[in-house]
Amino acid sequence: MSWKTGPASSKGAAKFTDGDRVHHQKYGPGSIIATEKTPSGQKVTIRFDGEDRERNFLTMYTPLTKL
């Protein structure tokens, strides 16, 4: 399920899309399962490998690396 709300803002294209594989320094590798455009920037929902729960992050504050 995706929560995309429309095209990327005029500041540029969205940095991440559903299905992207990413790496977080603390949580390790995972898959983006949803993205959302918010007033604070792009929000991503990630399910990290080996975890049963999902975590939400604002990409402007979270160092994520695409794999």
CSV table of N, CA and C in Angstrom, one decimal:
chain,number,residue,atom,x,y,z
A,1,MET,N,0.8,-1.2,0.0
A,1,MET,CA,0.0,0.0,0.0
A,1,MET,C,0.9,1.2,0.0
A,2,SER,N,0.6,2.2,-0.8
A,2,SER,CA,1.3,3.4,-0.9
A,2,SER,C,0.5,4.6,-0.5
A,3,TRP,N,1.2,5.6,0.2
A,3,TRP,CA,0.5,6.8,0.6
A,3,TRP,C,0.9,8.0,-0.2
A,4,LYS,N,1.3,7.8,-1.4
A,4,LYS,CA,1.8,8.9,-2.2
A,4,LYS,C,0.7,9.8,-2.4
A,5,THR,N,1.0,11.1,-2.4
A,5,THR,CA,-0.1,12.1,-2.4
A,5,THR,C,0.0,12.9,-3.7
A,6,GLY,N,0.9,12.7,-4.6
A,6,GLY,CA,1.0,13.4,-5.8
A,6,GLY,C,2.4,13.6,-6.3
A,7,PRO,N,2.6,14.4,-7.3
A,7,PRO,CA,3.9,14.6,-7.8
A,7,PRO,C,4.9,15.2,-6.8
A,8,ALA,N,6.2,15.0,-7.1
A,8,ALA,CA,7.2,15.6,-6.2
A,8,ALA,C,7.1,17.1,-6.2
A,9,SER,N,7.6,17.7,-5.1
A,9,SER,CA,7.5,19.2,-5.0
A,9,SER,C,8.4,19.8,-5.9
A,10,SER,N,8.3,21.2,-6.0
A,10,SER,CA,9.2,21.9,-7.0
A,10,SER,C,10.7,21.9,-6.5
A,11,LYS,N,10.9,21.4,-5.3
A,11,LYS,CA,12.3,21.3,-4.9
A,11,LYS,C,13.1,20.2,-5.5
A,12,GLY,N,12.4,19.3,-6.3
A,12,GLY,CA,13.1,18.2,-6.9
A,12,GLY,C,12.3,17.0,-6.8
A,13,ALA,N,12.7,15.9,-7.5
A,13,ALA,CA,12.0,14.7,-7.4
A,13,ALA,C,12.2,14.0,-6.1
A,14,ALA,N,11.3,13.1,-5.7
A,14,ALA,CA,11.4,12.4,-4.5
A,14,ALA,C,12.7,11.6,-4.5
A,15,LYS,N,13.3,11.5,-3.4
A,15,LYS,CA,14.6,10.8,-3.3
A,15,LYS,C,14.4,9.3,-3.3
A,16,PHE,N,13.3,8.8,-2.7
A,16,PHE,CA,13.1,7.4,-2.6
A,16,PHE,C,11.7,7.0,-3.1
A,17,THR,N,11.6,5.7,-3.6
A,17,THR,CA,10.3,5.3,-4.0
A,17,THR,C,10.0,3.9,-3.4
A,18,ASP,N,8.7,3.5,-3.4
A,18,ASP,CA,8.3,2.2,-2.9
A,18,ASP,C,9.2,1.1,-3.5
A,19,GLY,N,9.6,0.2,-2.7
A,19,GLY,CA,10.4,-1.0,-3.2
A,19,GLY,C,11.9,-0.7,-3.2
A,20,ASP,N,12.4,0.5,-3.0
A,20,ASP,CA,13.8,0.7,-2.9
A,20,ASP,C,14.4,0.0,-1.7
A,21,ARG,N,15.6,-0.5,-1.9
A,21,ARG,CA,16.3,-1.2,-0.8
A,21,ARG,C,17.3,-0.1,-0.3
A,22,VAL,N,17.3,0.1,1.0
A,22,VAL,CA,18.1,1.1,1.7
A,22,VAL,C,18.9,0.5,2.8
A,23,HIS,N,19.9,1.3,3.3
A,23,HIS,CA,20.7,0.9,4.5
A,23,HIS,C,20.6,2.1,5.5
A,24,HIS,N,20.4,1.8,6.7
A,24,HIS,CA,20.4,2.7,7.8
A,24,HIS,C,21.5,2.3,8.8
A,25,GLN,N,22.2,3.3,9.2
A,25,GLN,CA,23.4,3.0,10.1
A,25,GLN,C,23.1,2.2,11.3
A,26,LYS,N,22.0,2.4,11.9
A,26,LYS,CA,21.6,1.7,13.2
A,26,LYS,C,20.9,0.4,12.9
A,27,TYR,N,19.9,0.5,12.0
A,27,TYR,CA,19.0,-0.7,11.7
A,27,TYR,C,19.4,-1.6,10.6
A,28,GLY,N,20.4,-1.2,9.8
A,28,GLY,CA,20.9,-2.1,8.7
A,28,GLY,C,20.0,-2.0,7.5
A,29,PRO,N,20.0,-3.0,6.6
A,29,PRO,CA,19.3,-3.0,5.4
A,29,PRO,C,17.8,-3.2,5.6
A,30,GLY,N,17.0,-2.7,4.6
A,30,GLY,CA,15.6,-2.8,4.7
A,30,GLY,C,15.0,-2.4,3.3
A,31,SER,N,13.7,-2.5,3.3
A,31,SER,CA,12.9,-2.1,2.0
A,31,SER,C,11.9,-1.0,2.4
A,32,ILE,N,11.8,-0.1,1.5
A,32,ILE,CA,10.8,1.0,1.6
A,32,ILE,C,9.5,0.4,1.2
A,33,ILE,N,8.5,0.4,2.1
A,33,ILE,CA,7.2,-0.1,1.7
A,33,ILE,C,6.2,0.9,1.5
A,34,ALA,N,6.5,2.2,1.8
A,34,ALA,CA,5.5,3.3,1.6
A,34,ALA,C,6.3,4.6,1.6
A,35,THR,N,5.8,5.6,0.8
A,35,THR,CA,6.4,6.9,0.8
A,35,THR,C,5.2,7.9,0.9
A,36,GLU,N,5.5,9.1,1.4
A,36,GLU,CA,4.5,10.1,1.6
A,36,GLU,C,5.1,11.4,1.5
A,37,LYS,N,4.5,12.3,0.8
A,37,LYS,CA,4.9,13.7,0.7
A,37,LYS,C,4.2,14.5,1.9
A,38,THR,N,5.0,15.1,2.7
A,38,THR,CA,4.5,15.8,3.9
A,38,THR,C,5.0,17.3,3.8
A,39,PRO,N,4.4,18.2,4.6
A,39,PRO,CA,5.0,19.5,4.7
A,39,PRO,C,6.4,19.6,5.2
A,40,SER,N,6.8,18.6,5.9
A,40,SER,CA,8.2,18.5,6.4
A,40,SER,C,9.2,17.8,5.5
A,41,GLY,N,8.7,17.4,4.3
A,41,GLY,CA,9.5,16.6,3.4
A,41,GLY,C,9.0,15.2,3.2
A,42,GLN,N,9.8,14.4,2.5
A,42,GLN,CA,9.4,13.0,2.2
A,42,GLN,C,9.5,12.2,3.5
A,43,LYS,N,8.4,11.4,3.7
A,43,LYS,CA,8.4,10.4,4.8
A,43,LYS,C,8.4,9.1,4.2
A,44,VAL,N,9.2,8.2,4.7
A,44,VAL,CA,9.3,6.8,4.2
A,44,VAL,C,9.0,5.8,5.4
A,45,THR,N,8.3,4.7,5.0
A,45,THR,CA,8.1,3.6,5.9
A,45,THR,C,8.9,2.5,5.5
A,46,ILE,N,9.8,2.0,6.4
A,46,ILE,CA,10.7,1.0,6.1
A,46,ILE,C,10.5,-0.3,7.0
A,47,ARG,N,10.6,-1.4,6.3
A,47,ARG,CA,10.7,-2.7,7.1
A,47,ARG,C,12.1,-3.2,7.0
A,48,PHE,N,12.8,-3.2,8.1
A,48,PHE,CA,14.2,-3.6,8.1
A,48,PHE,C,14.3,-5.1,8.2
A,49,ASP,N,15.3,-5.7,7.5
A,49,ASP,CA,15.5,-7.1,7.5
A,49,ASP,C,15.6,-7.7,8.9
A,50,GLY,N,14.9,-8.8,9.2
A,50,GLY,CA,14.9,-9.4,10.5
A,50,GLY,C,14.0,-8.7,11.6
A,51,GLU,N,13.2,-7.7,11.2
A,51,GLU,CA,12.3,-7.0,12.2
A,51,GLU,C,10.9,-7.3,11.7
A,52,ASP,N,10.0,-7.4,12.7
A,52,ASP,CA,8.6,-7.6,12.4
A,52,ASP,C,7.8,-6.3,12.3
A,53,ARG,N,8.4,-5.2,12.7
A,53,ARG,CA,7.7,-4.0,12.7
A,53,ARG,C,8.2,-3.0,11.6
A,54,GLU,N,7.4,-2.0,11.3
A,54,GLU,CA,7.8,-1.0,10.4
A,54,GLU,C,8.3,0.3,11.1
A,55,ARG,N,9.2,1.0,10.5
A,55,ARG,CA,9.6,2.3,11.1
A,55,ARG,C,9.5,3.4,10.1
A,56,ASN,N,9.1,4.6,10.6
A,56,ASN,CA,8.9,5.7,9.8
A,56,ASN,C,10.0,6.8,10.0
A,57,PHE,N,10.4,7.4,8.9
A,57,PHE,CA,11.5,8.4,9.0
A,57,PHE,C,11.2,9.5,8.0
A,58,LEU,N,11.6,10.7,8.4
A,58,LEU,CA,11.6,11.8,7.4
A,58,LEU,C,13.0,11.8,6.8
A,59,THR,N,13.0,11.7,5.5
A,59,THR,CA,14.3,11.5,4.8
A,59,THR,C,15.3,12.7,5.0
A,60,MET,N,14.8,13.9,5.2
A,60,MET,CA,15.7,15.0,5.4
A,60,MET,C,16.5,15.0,6.7
A,61,TYR,N,16.0,14.2,7.6
A,61,TYR,CA,16.7,14.1,8.9
A,61,TYR,C,17.4,12.7,9.1
A,62,THR,N,17.2,11.8,8.2
A,62,THR,CA,17.6,10.4,8.4
A,62,THR,C,18.6,10.0,7.3
A,63,PRO,N,19.9,9.7,7.7
A,63,PRO,CA,20.8,9.3,6.7
A,63,PRO,C,20.5,7.8,6.2
A,64,LEU,N,20.0,7.8,5.0
A,64,LEU,CA,19.7,6.5,4.3
A,64,LEU,C,20.5,6.4,3.0
A,65,THR,N,21.0,5.2,2.8
A,65,THR,CA,21.8,4.9,1.6
A,65,THR,C,21.0,3.9,0.7
A,66,LYS,N,20.8,4.3,-0.6
A,66,LYS,CA,20.2,3.3,-1.5
A,66,LYS,C,21.1,2.2,-1.8
A,67,LEU,N,20.6,1.0,-1.8
A,67,LEU,CA,21.4,-0.2,-2.1
A,67,LEU,C,21.2,-0.6,-3.6
